[in-house]
């Protein structure tokens, strides 16, 4: 079964050898060009999406508005994405052993920021890659909740997400 990544994890793409993506540095932050009036009463946060090319040839990367979806809280409500302050990756050639990073500013109700999901769908050389999901929370260090190598962890966000998804798949098959 597909399980989401924890914020801070790298995800590799089989269809593009050497390409990997990471959602990381989910942290409270005010936008550099000021708050949007539509985000009044919401808490701002910043998240970074890094694309790395470990392959042997350059890849044309697009990671723009509409290819990243940020959801907050247990109900998965859409976060406010402040496009005016976001820095996307638009038609950038990522050469071998190089990276490109998008910086997003989003906002949501403070009570719902204990669960943040970020879904990313890259466009690589004019082809759409599979969607990938990362789960985290504001205030947790990258990789918090991840299972340590060789160990079993019964608590934490990654375990909770996995248990929830298993429950959903069991309900769907019943």
JSON list of N, CA and C in Angstrom, two decimals, residues 54-128:
[
{"chain": "A", "resi": 54, "resn": "UNK", "atom": "N", "xyz": [20.16, 13.52, -9.64]},
{"chain": "A", "resi": 54, "resn": "UNK", "atom": "CA", "xyz": [21.33, 12.68, -9.42]},
{"chain": "A", "resi": 54, "resn": "UNK", "atom": "C", "xyz": [21.61, 11.80, -10.64]},
{"chain": "A", "resi": 55, "resn": "UNK", "atom": "N", "xyz": [20.90, 12.08, -11.72]},
{"chain": "A", "resi": 55, "resn": "UNK", "atom": "CA", "xyz": [21.05, 11.31, -12.95]},
{"chain": "A", "resi": 55, "resn": "UNK", "atom": "C", "xyz": [22.20, 11.83, -13.81]},
{"chain": "A", "resi": 56, "resn": "UNK", "atom": "N", "xyz": [22.29, 11.32, -15.03]},
{"chain": "A", "resi": 56, "resn": "UNK", "atom": "CA", "xyz": [23.39, 11.64, -15.91]},
{"chain": "A", "resi": 56, "resn": "UNK", "atom": "C", "xyz": [23.10, 12.73, -16.94]},
{"chain": "A", "resi": 57, "resn": "UNK", "atom": "N", "xyz": [21.85, 13.21, -17.04]},
{"chain": "A", "resi": 57, "resn": "UNK", "atom": "CA", "xyz": [21.52, 14.26, -18.01]},
{"chain": "A", "resi": 57, "resn": "UNK", "atom": "C", "xyz": [20.65, 15.30, -17.35]},
{"chain": "A", "resi": 58, "resn": "UNK", "atom": "N", "xyz": [20.58, 16.49, -17.97]},
{"chain": "A", "resi": 58, "resn": "UNK", "atom": "CA", "xyz": [19.75, 17.54, -17.37]},
{"chain": "A", "resi": 58, "resn": "UNK", "atom": "C", "xyz": [18.27, 17.26, -17.63]},
{"chain": "A", "resi": 59, "resn": "UNK", "atom": "N", "xyz": [17.44, 17.75, -16.71]},
{"chain": "A", "resi": 59, "resn": "UNK", "atom": "CA", "xyz": [15.99, 17.57, -16.79]},
{"chain": "A", "resi": 59, "resn": "UNK", "atom": "C", "xyz": [15.32, 18.93, -16.69]},
{"chain": "A", "resi": 60, "resn": "UNK", "atom": "N", "xyz": [14.35, 19.18, -17.56]},
{"chain": "A", "resi": 60, "resn": "UNK", "atom": "CA", "xyz": [13.58, 20.43, -17.51]},
{"chain": "A", "resi": 60, "resn": "UNK", "atom": "C", "xyz": [12.46, 20.28, -16.49]},
{"chain": "A", "resi": 61, "resn": "UNK", "atom": "N", "xyz": [12.49, 21.10, -15.45]},
{"chain": "A", "resi": 61, "resn": "UNK", "atom": "CA", "xyz": [11.55, 20.98, -14.34]},
{"chain": "A", "resi": 61, "resn": "UNK", "atom": "C", "xyz": [10.56, 22.13, -14.33]},
{"chain": "A", "resi": 62, "resn": "UNK", "atom": "N", "xyz": [9.30, 21.80, -14.08]},
{"chain": "A", "resi": 62, "resn": "UNK", "atom": "CA", "xyz": [8.24, 22.78, -13.87]},
{"chain": "A", "resi": 62, "resn": "UNK", "atom": "C", "xyz": [7.55, 22.42, -12.57]},
{"chain": "A", "resi": 63, "resn": "UNK", "atom": "N", "xyz": [7.51, 23.34, -11.64]},
{"chain": "A", "resi": 63, "resn": "UNK", "atom": "CA", "xyz": [6.79, 23.17, -10.39]},
{"chain": "A", "resi": 63, "resn": "UNK", "atom": "C", "xyz": [6.15, 24.52, -10.09]},
{"chain": "A", "resi": 64, "resn": "UNK", "atom": "N", "xyz": [4.93, 24.67, -10.60]},
{"chain": "A", "resi": 64, "resn": "UNK", "atom": "CA", "xyz": [4.28, 25.97, -10.58]},
{"chain": "A", "resi": 64, "resn": "UNK", "atom": "C", "xyz": [2.96, 25.91, -9.82]},
{"chain": "A", "resi": 65, "resn": "UNK", "atom": "N", "xyz": [2.30, 27.03, -9.80]},
{"chain": "A", "resi": 65, "resn": "UNK", "atom": "CA", "xyz": [0.98, 27.17, -9.24]},
{"chain": "A", "resi": 65, "resn": "UNK", "atom": "C", "xyz": [0.08, 26.06, -9.79]},
{"chain": "A", "resi": 66, "resn": "UNK", "atom": "N", "xyz": [-0.63, 25.38, -8.93]},
{"chain": "A", "resi": 66, "resn": "UNK", "atom": "CA", "xyz": [-1.53, 24.31, -9.35]},
{"chain": "A", "resi": 66, "resn": "UNK", "atom": "C", "xyz": [-0.91, 22.93, -9.30]},
{"chain": "A", "resi": 67, "resn": "UNK", "atom": "N", "xyz": [0.41, 22.84, -9.16]},
{"chain": "A", "resi": 67, "resn": "UNK", "atom": "CA", "xyz": [1.07, 21.54, -9.08]},
{"chain": "A", "resi": 67, "resn": "UNK", "atom": "C", "xyz": [1.40, 21.17, -7.63]},
{"chain": "A", "resi": 68, "resn": "UNK", "atom": "N", "xyz": [1.10, 22.09, -6.72]},
{"chain": "A", "resi": 68, "resn": "UNK", "atom": "CA", "xyz": [1.33, 21.85, -5.30]},
{"chain": "A", "resi": 68, "resn": "UNK", "atom": "C", "xyz": [0.02, 22.14, -4.58]},
{"chain": "A", "resi": 69, "resn": "UNK", "atom": "N", "xyz": [-0.42, 21.19, -3.76]},
{"chain": "A", "resi": 69, "resn": "UNK", "atom": "CA", "xyz": [-1.65, 21.36, -3.00]},
{"chain": "A", "resi": 69, "resn": "UNK", "atom": "C", "xyz": [-1.29, 21.21, -1.52]},
{"chain": "A", "resi": 70, "resn": "UNK", "atom": "N", "xyz": [-1.68, 22.18, -0.71]},
{"chain": "A", "resi": 70, "resn": "UNK", "atom": "CA", "xyz": [-1.39, 22.16, 0.72]},
{"chain": "A", "resi": 70, "resn": "UNK", "atom": "C", "xyz": [-2.72, 22.06, 1.46]},
{"chain": "A", "resi": 71, "resn": "UNK", "atom": "N", "xyz": [-2.82, 21.06, 2.34]},
{"chain": "A", "resi": 71, "resn": "UNK", "atom": "CA", "xyz": [-4.04, 20.82, 3.11]},
{"chain": "A", "resi": 71, "resn": "UNK", "atom": "C", "xyz": [-3.69, 20.80, 4.60]},
{"chain": "A", "resi": 72, "resn": "UNK", "atom": "N", "xyz": [-4.62, 21.26, 5.44]},
{"chain": "A", "resi": 72, "resn": "UNK", "atom": "CA", "xyz": [-4.35, 21.32, 6.87]},
{"chain": "A", "resi": 72, "resn": "UNK", "atom": "C", "xyz": [-5.48, 20.66, 7.66]},
{"chain": "A", "resi": 73, "resn": "UNK", "atom": "N", "xyz": [-5.15, 20.22, 8.87]},
{"chain": "A", "resi": 73, "resn": "UNK", "atom": "CA", "xyz": [-6.14, 19.67, 9.79]},
{"chain": "A", "resi": 73, "resn": "UNK", "atom": "C", "xyz": [-6.60, 18.28, 9.44]},
{"chain": "A", "resi": 74, "resn": "UNK", "atom": "N", "xyz": [-7.37, 17.69, 10.35]},
{"chain": "A", "resi": 74, "resn": "UNK", "atom": "CA", "xyz": [-7.84, 16.32, 10.16]},
{"chain": "A", "resi": 74, "resn": "UNK", "atom": "C", "xyz": [-8.87, 16.20, 9.04]},
{"chain": "A", "resi": 75, "resn": "UNK", "atom": "N", "xyz": [-9.52, 17.32, 8.68]},
{"chain": "A", "resi": 75, "resn": "UNK", "atom": "CA", "xyz": [-10.50, 17.31, 7.60]},
{"chain": "A", "resi": 75, "resn": "UNK", "atom": "C", "xyz": [-9.87, 17.58, 6.23]},
{"chain": "A", "resi": 76, "resn": "UNK", "atom": "N", "xyz": [-8.57, 17.91, 6.21]},
{"chain": "A", "resi": 76, "resn": "UNK", "atom": "CA", "xyz": [-7.88, 18.15, 4.95]},
{"chain": "A", "resi": 76, "resn": "UNK", "atom": "C", "xyz": [-8.36, 19.38, 4.20]},
{"chain": "A", "resi": 77, "resn": "UNK", "atom": "N", "xyz": [-8.63, 20.45, 4.95]},
{"chain": "A", "resi": 77, "resn": "UNK", "atom": "CA", "xyz": [-9.08, 21.68, 4.30]},
{"chain": "A", "resi": 77, "resn": "UNK", "atom": "C", "xyz": [-7.92, 22.36, 3.59]},
{"chain": "A", "resi": 78, "resn": "UNK", "atom": "N", "xyz": [-8.22, 23.00, 2.48]},
{"chain": "A", "resi": 78, "resn": "UNK", "atom": "CA", "xyz": [-7.20, 23.66, 1.69]},
{"chain": "A", "resi": 78, "resn": "UNK", "atom": "C", "xyz": [-6.61, 24.85, 2.45]},
{"chain": "A", "resi": 79, "resn": "UNK", "atom": "N", "xyz": [-5.29, 24.92, 2.46]},
{"chain": "A", "resi": 79, "resn": "UNK", "atom": "CA", "xyz": [-4.61, 26.06, 3.06]},
{"chain": "A", "resi": 79, "resn": "UNK", "atom": "C", "xyz": [-4.66, 27.22, 2.06]},
{"chain": "A", "resi": 80, "resn": "UNK", "atom": "N", "xyz": [-4.58, 28.43, 2.58]},
{"chain": "A", "resi": 80, "resn": "UNK", "atom": "CA", "xyz": [-4.48, 29.61, 1.72]},
{"chain": "A", "resi": 80, "resn": "UNK", "atom": "C", "xyz": [-3.05, 29.67, 1.20]},
{"chain": "A", "resi": 81, "resn": "UNK", "atom": "N", "xyz": [-2.87, 29.64, -0.11]},
{"chain": "A", "resi": 81, "resn": "UNK", "atom": "CA", "xyz": [-1.54, 29.72, -0.72]},
{"chain": "A", "resi": 81, "resn": "UNK", "atom": "C", "xyz": [-1.34, 31.13, -1.23]},
{"chain": "A", "resi": 82, "resn": "UNK", "atom": "N", "xyz": [-0.35, 31.81, -0.69]},
{"chain": "A", "resi": 82, "resn": "UNK", "atom": "CA", "xyz": [-0.08, 33.21, -1.03]},
{"chain": "A", "resi": 82, "resn": "UNK", "atom": "C", "xyz": [0.83, 33.25, -2.26]},
{"chain": "A", "resi": 83, "resn": "UNK", "atom": "N", "xyz": [0.24, 33.18, -3.44]},
{"chain": "A", "resi": 83, "resn": "UNK", "atom": "CA", "xyz": [1.00, 33.10, -4.69]},
{"chain": "A", "resi": 83, "resn": "UNK", "atom": "C", "xyz": [1.90, 34.32, -4.91]},
{"chain": "A", "resi": 84, "resn": "UNK", "atom": "N", "xyz": [1.50, 35.45, -4.41]},
{"chain": "A", "resi": 84, "resn": "UNK", "atom": "CA", "xyz": [2.30, 36.67, -4.59]},
{"chain": "A", "resi": 84, "resn": "UNK", "atom": "C", "xyz": [3.67, 36.53, -3.93]},
{"chain": "A", "resi": 85, "resn": "UNK", "atom": "N", "xyz": [3.75, 35.76, -2.85]},
{"chain": "A", "resi": 85, "resn": "UNK", "atom": "CA", "xyz": [5.01, 35.60, -2.12]},
{"chain": "A", "resi": 85, "resn": "UNK", "atom": "C", "xyz": [5.75, 34.30, -2.44]},
{"chain": "A", "resi": 86, "resn": "UNK", "atom": "N", "xyz": [5.09, 33.39, -3.14]},
{"chain": "A", "resi": 86, "resn": "UNK", "atom": "CA", "xyz": [5.72, 32.09, -3.45]},
{"chain": "A", "resi": 86, "resn": "UNK", "atom": "C", "xyz": [6.75, 32.23, -4.57]},
{"chain": "A", "resi": 87, "resn": "UNK", "atom": "N", "xyz": [7.74, 31.37, -4.51]},
{"chain": "A", "resi": 87, "resn": "UNK", "atom": "CA", "xyz": [8.78, 31.30, -5.54]},
{"chain": "A", "resi": 87, "resn": "UNK", "atom": "C", "xyz": [8.73, 29.90, -6.13]},
{"chain": "A", "resi": 88, "resn": "UNK", "atom": "N", "xyz": [8.20, 29.77, -7.34]},
{"chain": "A", "resi": 88, "resn": "UNK", "atom": "CA", "xyz": [8.03, 28.48, -7.99]},
{"chain": "A", "resi": 88, "resn": "UNK", "atom": "C", "xyz": [9.23, 28.16, -8.87]},
{"chain": "A", "resi": 89, "resn": "UNK", "atom": "N", "xyz": [9.25, 26.94, -9.40]},
{"chain": "A", "resi": 89, "resn": "UNK", "atom": "CA", "xyz": [10.29, 26.53, -10.36]},
{"chain": "A", "resi": 89, "resn": "UNK", "atom": "C", "xyz": [9.59, 26.48, -11.72]},
{"chain": "A", "resi": 90, "resn": "UNK", "atom": "N", "xyz": [9.93, 27.40, -12.59]},
{"chain": "A", "resi": 90, "resn": "UNK", "atom": "CA", "xyz": [9.23, 27.53, -13.87]},
{"chain": "A", "resi": 90, "resn": "UNK", "atom": "C", "xyz": [10.19, 27.30, -15.03]},
{"chain": "A", "resi": 91, "resn": "UNK", "atom": "N", "xyz": [10.13, 26.10, -15.60]},
{"chain": "A", "resi": 91, "resn": "UNK", "atom": "CA", "xyz": [10.94, 25.80, -16.77]},
{"chain": "A", "resi": 91, "resn": "UNK", "atom": "C", "xyz": [12.43, 25.87, -16.52]},
{"chain": "A", "resi": 92, "resn": "UNK", "atom": "N", "xyz": [12.91, 25.25, -15.46]},
{"chain": "A", "resi": 92, "resn": "UNK", "atom": "CA", "xyz": [14.32, 25.32, -15.09]},
{"chain": "A", "resi": 92, "resn": "UNK", "atom": "C", "xyz": [15.01, 24.01, -15.42]},
{"chain": "A", "resi": 93, "resn": "UNK", "atom": "N", "xyz": [16.17, 24.08, -16.07]},
{"chain": "A", "resi": 93, "resn": "UNK", "atom": "CA", "xyz": [16.97, 22.88, -16.36]},
{"chain": "A", "resi": 93, "resn": "UNK", "atom": "C", "xyz": [17.83, 22.55, -15.15]},
{"chain": "A", "resi": 94, "resn": "UNK", "atom": "N", "xyz": [17.56, 21.41, -14.54]},
{"chain": "A", "resi": 94, "resn": "UNK", "atom": "CA", "xyz": [18.33, 20.96, -13.38]},
{"chain": "A", "resi": 94, "resn": "UNK", "atom": "C", "xyz": [19.38, 19.98, -13.91]},
{"chain": "A", "resi": 95, "resn": "UNK", "atom": "N", "xyz": [20.63, 20.40, -13.88]},
{"chain": "A", "resi": 95, "resn": "UNK", "atom": "CA", "xyz": [21.74, 19.58, -14.38]},
{"chain": "A", "resi": 95, "resn": "UNK", "atom": "C", "xyz": [22.15, 18.55, -13.34]},
{"chain": "A", "resi": 96, "resn": "UNK", "atom": "N", "xyz": [22.88, 17.51, -13.76]},
{"chain": "A", "resi": 96, "resn": "UNK", "atom": "CA", "xyz": [23.31, 16.48, -12.80]},
{"chain": "A", "resi": 96, "resn": "UNK", "atom": "C", "xyz": [24.03, 17.10, -11.59]},
{"chain": "A", "resi": 97, "resn": "UNK", "atom": "N", "xyz": [23.71, 16.53, -10.43]},
{"chain": "A", "resi": 97, "resn": "UNK", "atom": "CA", "xyz": [24.27, 16.95, -9.15]},
{"chain": "A", "resi": 97, "resn": "UNK", "atom": "C", "xyz": [23.91, 18.38, -8.78]},
{"chain": "A", "resi": 98, "resn": "UNK", "atom": "N", "xyz": [22.76, 18.84, -9.26]},
{"chain": "A", "resi": 98, "resn": "UNK", "atom": "CA", "xyz": [22.27, 20.17, -8.94]},
{"chain": "A", "resi": 98, "resn": "UNK", "atom": "C", "xyz": [20.86, 20.07, -8.37]},
{"chain": "A", "resi": 99, "resn": "UNK", "atom": "N", "xyz": [20.44, 21.16, -7.71]},
{"chain": "A", "resi": 99, "resn": "UNK", "atom": "CA", "xyz": [19.12, 21.23, -7.09]},
{"chain": "A", "resi": 99, "resn": "UNK", "atom": "C", "xyz": [18.42, 22.54, -7.48]},
{"chain": "A", "resi": 100, "resn": "UNK", "atom": "N", "xyz": [17.11, 22.50, -7.39]},
{"chain": "A", "resi": 100, "resn": "UNK", "atom": "CA", "xyz": [16.28, 23.71, -7.51]},
{"chain": "A", "resi": 100, "resn": "UNK", "atom": "C", "xyz": [15.23, 23.63, -6.42]},
{"chain": "A", "resi": 101, "resn": "UNK", "atom": "N", "xyz": [14.94, 24.78, -5.77]},
{"chain": "A", "resi": 101, "resn": "UNK", "atom": "CA", "xyz": [14.01, 24.78, -4.64]},
{"chain": "A", "resi": 101, "resn": "UNK", "atom": "C", "xyz": [12.90, 25.81, -4.85]},
{"chain": "A", "resi": 102, "resn": "UNK", "atom": "N", "xyz": [11.68, 25.38, -4.62]},
{"chain": "A", "resi": 102, "resn": "UNK", "atom": "CA", "xyz": [10.52, 26.27, -4.60]},
{"chain": "A", "resi": 102, "resn": "UNK", "atom": "C", "xyz": [10.23, 26.61, -3.14]},
{"chain": "A", "resi": 103, "resn": "UNK", "atom": "N", "xyz": [9.86, 27.86, -2.89]},
{"chain": "A", "resi": 103, "resn": "UNK", "atom": "CA", "xyz": [9.52, 28.30, -1.54]},
{"chain": "A", "resi": 103, "resn": "UNK", "atom": "C", "xyz": [8.08, 28.78, -1.55]},
{"chain": "A", "resi": 104, "resn": "UNK", "atom": "N", "xyz": [7.26, 28.16, -0.71]},
{"chain": "A", "resi": 104, "resn": "UNK", "atom": "CA", "xyz": [5.83, 28.48, -0.67]},
{"chain": "A", "resi": 104, "resn": "UNK", "atom": "C", "xyz": [5.46, 29.11, 0.65]},
{"chain": "A", "resi": 105, "resn": "UNK", "atom": "N", "xyz": [4.60, 30.12, 0.59]},
{"chain": "A", "resi": 105, "resn": "UNK", "atom": "CA", "xyz": [4.04, 30.72, 1.78]},
{"chain": "A", "resi": 105, "resn": "UNK", "atom": "C", "xyz": [2.55, 30.41, 1.78]},
{"chain": "A", "resi": 106, "resn": "UNK", "atom": "N", "xyz": [2.09, 29.78, 2.84]},
{"chain": "A", "resi": 106, "resn": "UNK", "atom": "CA", "xyz": [0.69, 29.39, 2.97]},
{"chain": "A", "resi": 106, "resn": "UNK", "atom": "C", "xyz": [0.20, 29.83, 4.35]},
{"chain": "A", "resi": 107, "resn": "UNK", "atom": "N", "xyz": [-1.11, 29.76, 4.54]},
{"chain": "A", "resi": 107, "resn": "UNK", "atom": "CA", "xyz": [-1.69, 30.14, 5.82]},
{"chain": "A", "resi": 107, "resn": "UNK", "atom": "C", "xyz": [-2.91, 29.27, 6.09]},
{"chain": "A", "resi": 108, "resn": "UNK", "atom": "N", "xyz": [-3.15, 29.05, 7.38]},
{"chain": "A", "resi": 108, "resn": "UNK", "atom": "CA", "xyz": [-4.30, 28.27, 7.79]},
{"chain": "A", "resi": 108, "resn": "UNK", "atom": "C", "xyz": [-4.64, 28.59, 9.23]},
{"chain": "A", "resi": 109, "resn": "UNK", "atom": "N", "xyz": [-5.78, 28.11, 9.70]},
{"chain": "A", "resi": 109, "resn": "UNK", "atom": "CA", "xyz": [-6.14, 28.32, 11.10]},
{"chain": "A", "resi": 109, "resn": "UNK", "atom": "C", "xyz": [-5.10, 27.67, 12.00]},
{"chain": "A", "resi": 110, "resn": "UNK", "atom": "N", "xyz": [-4.66, 28.37, 13.03]},
{"chain": "A", "resi": 110, "resn": "UNK", "atom": "CA", "xyz": [-3.59, 27.86, 13.88]},
{"chain": "A", "resi": 110, "resn": "UNK", "atom": "C", "xyz": [-3.91, 26.49, 14.46]},
{"chain": "A", "resi": 111, "resn": "UNK", "atom": "N", "xyz": [-5.15, 26.25, 14.82]},
{"chain": "A", "resi": 111, "resn": "UNK", "atom": "CA", "xyz": [-5.54, 24.96, 15.41]},
{"chain": "A", "resi": 111, "resn": "UNK", "atom": "C", "xyz": [-5.38, 23.79, 14.45]},
{"chain": "A", "resi": 112, "resn": "UNK", "atom": "N", "xyz": [-5.40, 24.04, 13.15]},
{"chain": "A", "resi": 112, "resn": "UNK", "atom": "CA", "xyz": [-5.31, 22.95, 12.17]},
{"chain": "A", "resi": 112, "resn": "UNK", "atom": "C", "xyz": [-3.88, 22.68, 11.69]},
{"chain": "A", "resi": 113, "resn": "UNK", "atom": "N", "xyz": [-2.91, 23.46, 12.16]},
{"chain": "A", "resi": 113, "resn": "UNK", "atom": "CA", "xyz": [-1.54, 23.31, 11.67]},
{"chain": "A", "resi": 113, "resn": "UNK", "atom": "C", "xyz": [-0.76, 22.20, 12.35]},
{"chain": "A", "resi": 114, "resn": "UNK", "atom": "N", "xyz": [-1.44, 21.43, 13.20]},
{"chain": "A", "resi": 114, "resn": "UNK", "atom": "CA", "xyz": [-0.80, 20.26, 13.79]},
{"chain": "A", "resi": 114, "resn": "UNK", "atom": "C", "xyz": [-0.80, 19.09, 12.80]},
{"chain": "A", "resi": 115, "resn": "UNK", "atom": "N", "xyz": [-1.44, 19.28, 11.66]},
{"chain": "A", "resi": 115, "resn": "UNK", "atom": "CA", "xyz": [-1.42, 18.29, 10.59]},
{"chain": "A", "resi": 115, "resn": "UNK", "atom": "C", "xyz": [-1.43, 19.04, 9.26]},
{"chain": "A", "resi": 116, "resn": "UNK", "atom": "N", "xyz": [-0.32, 18.93, 8.52]},
{"chain": "A", "resi": 116, "resn": "UNK", "atom": "CA", "xyz": [-0.19, 19.60, 7.22]},
{"chain": "A", "resi": 116, "resn": "UNK", "atom": "C", "xyz": [0.22, 18.55, 6.20]},
{"chain": "A", "resi": 117, "resn": "UNK", "atom": "N", "xyz": [-0.53, 18.47, 5.10]},
{"chain": "A", "resi": 117, "resn": "UNK", "atom": "CA", "xyz": [-0.21, 17.57, 4.00]},
{"chain": "A", "resi": 117, "resn": "UNK", "atom": "C", "xyz": [0.12, 18.40, 2.77]},
{"chain": "A", "resi": 118, "resn": "UNK", "atom": "N", "xyz": [1.19, 18.01, 2.09]},
{"chain": "A", "resi": 118, "resn": "UNK", "atom": "CA", "xyz": [1.62, 18.71, 0.88]},
{"chain": "A", "resi": 118, "resn": "UNK", "atom": "C", "xyz": [1.70, 17.68, -0.24]},
{"chain": "A", "resi": 119, "resn": "UNK", "atom": "N", "xyz": [0.93, 17.89, -1.30]},
{"chain": "A", "resi": 119, "resn": "UNK", "atom": "CA", "xyz": [0.95, 17.00, -2.46]},
{"chain": "A", "resi": 119, "resn": "UNK", "atom": "C", "xyz": [1.63, 17.72, -3.61]},
{"chain": "A", "resi": 120, "resn": "UNK", "atom": "N", "xyz": [2.56, 17.03, -4.27]},
{"chain": "A", "resi": 120, "resn": "UNK", "atom": "CA", "xyz": [3.36, 17.62, -5.34]},
{"chain": "A", "resi": 120, "resn": "UNK", "atom": "C", "xyz": [3.22, 16.76, -6.59]},
{"chain": "A", "resi": 121, "resn": "UNK", "atom": "N", "xyz": [3.03, 17.41, -7.73]},
{"chain": "A", "resi": 121, "resn": "UNK", "atom": "CA", "xyz": [3.05, 16.72, -9.01]},
{"chain": "A", "resi": 121, "resn": "UNK", "atom": "C", "xyz": [3.96, 17.51, -9.95]},
{"chain": "A", "resi": 122, "resn": "UNK", "atom": "N", "xyz": [5.16, 16.98, -10.16]},
{"chain": "A", "resi": 122, "resn": "UNK", "atom": "CA", "xyz": [6.15, 17.62, -11.04]},
{"chain": "A", "resi": 122, "resn": "UNK", "atom": "C", "xyz": [5.81, 17.43, -12.51]},
{"chain": "A", "resi": 123, "resn": "UNK", "atom": "N", "xyz": [6.26, 18.36, -13.31]},
{"chain": "A", "resi": 123, "resn": "UNK", "atom": "CA", "xyz": [6.27, 18.16, -14.76]},
{"chain": "A", "resi": 123, "resn": "UNK", "atom": "C", "xyz": [7.74, 18.14, -15.14]},
{"chain": "A", "resi": 124, "resn": "UNK", "atom": "N", "xyz": [8.17, 17.04, -15.73]},
{"chain": "A", "resi": 124, "resn": "UNK", "atom": "CA", "xyz": [9.57, 16.83, -16.07]},
{"chain": "A", "resi": 124, "resn": "UNK", "atom": "C", "xyz": [9.67, 16.64, -17.58]},
{"chain": "A", "resi": 125, "resn": "UNK", "atom": "N", "xyz": [10.42, 17.52, -18.25]},
{"chain": "A", "resi": 125, "resn": "UNK", "atom": "CA", "xyz": [10.57, 17.44, -19.71]},
{"chain": "A", "resi": 125, "resn": "UNK", "atom": "C", "xyz": [9.21, 17.29, -20.40]},
{"chain": "A", "resi": 126, "resn": "UNK", "atom": "N", "xyz": [8.26, 18.11, -19.99]},
{"chain": "A", "resi": 126, "resn": "UNK", "atom": "CA", "xyz": [6.91, 18.16, -20.56]},
{"chain": "A", "resi": 126, "resn": "UNK", "atom": "C", "xyz": [6.06, 16.93, -20.27]},
{"chain": "A", "resi": 127, "resn": "UNK", "atom": "N", "xyz": [6.50, 16.04, -19.38]},
{"chain": "A", "resi": 127, "resn": "UNK", "atom": "CA", "xyz": [5.72, 14.87, -18.97]},
{"chain": "A", "resi": 127, "resn": "UNK", "atom": "C", "xyz": [5.36, 15.02, -17.50]},
{"chain": "A", "resi": 128, "resn": "UNK", "atom": "N", "xyz": [4.14, 14.60, -17.14]},
{"chain": "A", "resi": 128, "resn": "UNK", "atom": "CA", "xyz": [3.70, 14.67, -15.76]},
{"chain": "A", "resi": 128, "resn": "UNK", "atom": "C", "xyz": [4.23, 13.47, -15.00]}
]
